[in-house]
């Protein structure tokens, strides 16, 4: 059973690229993370893991992606005491609420008992090579925070 799950929503692939780069960093630390699209899982699955990473682009007017709505509502019924978390997402600074979905998910995870390992990581549209490298390092840092080393 893996210790870390990454759940993401991505319409045009940018957030998915971030998720994959973070996953690669976690693998470097010796853990095989579970990587799932939010449409293929549900909030109660998070309780099975020691580390939870959520990724979402921002939609509408600072909103969560539609496909994250049910998952988000169901997070009220779970408890993540003792679990560590991190949130990331692609966004577009031409909108009023830049990457607000990342903030929304961070607040919810803290509310249900999670402990934040890194500040919400927001990337402008398509991640650059440098930003993907930063994701890789976040993955490594996250795995290390869980007490796992290569
Ligand atoms: C209709 C629409 C609404 C959007 N609203 C926001 C927004 O409120 N804030 C923001 O930062 N980005 C907003 N975006 C930009 C997306 O978050 C951005 O394109 C992102 O890179 C998509 O990520 P993805 O490739 O993972 O789907 C919006 C995009 C569209 C098409």
XYZ file of C-alpha atoms and ligand atoms in Angstrom:
181
model
C 0.000 0.000 0.000
C 1.437 3.338 -1.010
C 1.824 6.067 1.569
C 1.076 8.963 -0.781
C -1.833 9.783 -3.070
C -1.946 12.548 -5.651
C -5.428 13.530 -6.841
C -5.715 16.108 -9.614
C -8.051 17.755 -12.102
C -6.695 19.064 -15.374
C -8.646 20.112 -18.418
C -5.867 21.100 -20.802
C -3.009 19.121 -19.222
C -1.055 21.797 -17.317
C -1.960 20.623 -13.803
C -1.451 17.028 -14.918
C 2.139 17.904 -15.880
C 2.691 19.327 -12.396
C 1.240 16.162 -10.834
C 3.557 13.969 -12.895
C 6.651 16.022 -11.986
C 5.756 15.844 -8.280
C 5.194 12.092 -8.618
C 8.670 11.714 -10.144
C 10.196 13.534 -7.152
C 8.384 11.189 -4.773
C 9.641 8.193 -6.739
C 13.179 9.494 -6.354
C 12.653 9.246 -2.593
C 11.773 5.587 -2.984
C 7.974 5.735 -2.807
C 5.588 4.851 -5.623
C 2.727 7.355 -5.244
C -0.829 6.634 -6.350
C -1.743 9.153 -9.051
C -5.457 9.592 -9.791
C -7.703 11.892 -11.716
C -10.338 13.280 -9.347
C -13.026 11.684 -11.527
C -11.640 8.223 -10.707
C -11.689 8.484 -6.917
C -13.566 9.932 -3.945
C -12.682 11.870 -0.820
C -12.922 8.911 1.563
C -9.948 7.306 -0.210
C -7.676 10.051 1.204
C -7.971 8.608 4.718
C -5.985 5.541 3.634
C -2.813 7.583 3.045
C -0.215 9.309 5.221
C 0.373 11.990 2.610
C -2.213 13.700 0.405
C -1.420 15.930 -2.576
C -4.228 17.691 -4.418
C -3.880 19.504 -7.733
C -6.477 21.704 -9.415
C -6.687 24.400 -12.057
C -8.954 27.337 -11.261
C -12.195 27.760 -13.160
C -15.062 30.232 -13.567
C -14.487 33.177 -11.285
C -11.945 31.731 -8.844
C -13.841 28.440 -8.612
C -12.855 24.816 -8.228
C -13.087 22.727 -11.401
C -16.633 21.299 -11.743
C -15.238 17.760 -11.468
C -13.766 18.643 -8.031
C -17.077 19.866 -6.544
C -18.482 16.554 -5.213
C -15.057 15.497 -3.958
C -14.692 18.841 -2.146
C -18.136 18.579 -0.530
C -17.375 15.019 0.626
C -14.149 16.182 2.303
C -16.356 17.476 5.143
C -17.075 13.850 6.065
C -13.473 12.731 6.463
C -10.754 13.285 9.049
C -7.107 13.784 8.081
C -5.618 14.147 11.565
C -1.940 13.210 11.462
C -1.774 13.331 7.659
C 0.448 15.690 5.707
C -0.690 17.601 2.626
C 0.340 19.873 -0.224
C -1.672 21.572 -2.984
C -0.695 22.725 -6.466
C -2.301 23.934 -9.661
C -1.978 25.765 -12.908
C -3.764 29.105 -13.228
C -3.871 32.300 -15.258
C -2.961 35.673 -13.760
C -5.159 37.521 -16.250
C -8.113 36.436 -14.065
C -9.047 38.272 -10.866
C -8.579 35.303 -8.537
C -5.246 33.772 -9.515
C -5.175 30.082 -8.634
C -7.873 30.436 -5.996
C -8.786 26.729 -6.283
C -5.389 25.979 -4.705
C -6.213 28.210 -1.709
C -9.700 26.694 -1.381
C -8.322 23.152 -1.231
C -5.567 24.119 1.217
C -8.108 25.667 3.579
C -10.313 22.577 3.472
C -7.424 20.164 4.083
C -6.313 22.190 7.123
C -9.909 22.343 8.392
C -10.193 18.544 8.381
C -6.969 18.051 10.315
C -4.185 17.945 7.740
C -0.758 19.470 8.228
C 0.671 21.550 5.369
C 4.165 20.604 4.149
C 4.629 23.315 1.484
C 2.763 26.484 0.523
C 0.294 26.157 -2.339
C 2.303 25.941 -5.559
C 0.703 27.949 -8.385
C 2.059 27.985 -11.911
C 1.145 30.360 -14.709
C -0.446 28.241 -17.464
C 1.971 25.679 -18.937
C 4.802 24.802 -16.527
C 8.329 25.742 -17.636
C 11.213 23.314 -17.328
C 12.286 25.177 -14.208
C 8.819 24.931 -12.650
C 8.702 21.211 -13.362
C 12.047 20.893 -11.605
C 10.569 22.786 -8.640
C 7.695 20.289 -8.610
C 10.179 17.447 -8.600
C 11.848 18.999 -5.558
C 8.484 19.494 -3.834
C 7.761 15.797 -4.339
C 11.093 14.873 -2.807
C 10.543 17.301 0.073
C 7.061 15.906 0.662
C 8.279 12.305 0.791
C 11.090 13.319 3.127
C 8.598 15.090 5.431
C 6.818 11.756 5.754
C 10.008 10.274 7.084
C 10.929 8.328 3.999
C 14.330 8.541 2.396
C 15.780 6.969 -0.711
C -13.565 29.756 -18.404
C -12.253 29.809 -17.666
C -12.202 30.375 -16.406
C -10.983 30.484 -15.715
N -10.962 31.098 -14.475
C -9.770 31.270 -13.843
C -9.691 31.958 -12.598
O -10.685 32.428 -12.032
N -8.469 32.077 -11.999
C -7.321 31.593 -12.568
O -6.257 31.752 -11.983
N -7.364 30.923 -13.757
C -8.552 30.757 -14.399
N -8.595 30.087 -15.610
C -7.326 29.631 -16.221
C -7.013 28.132 -16.015
O -6.895 27.807 -14.640
C -5.700 27.856 -16.744
O -5.963 27.879 -18.146
C -5.006 26.564 -16.381
O -3.721 26.523 -16.990
C -5.776 25.319 -16.787
O -5.067 24.205 -16.260
P -5.176 22.733 -16.858
O -4.328 22.682 -18.120
O -4.625 21.856 -15.798
O -6.621 22.459 -17.172
C -9.803 29.977 -16.300
C -9.860 29.371 -17.567
C -11.063 29.293 -18.256
C -11.082 28.680 -19.634
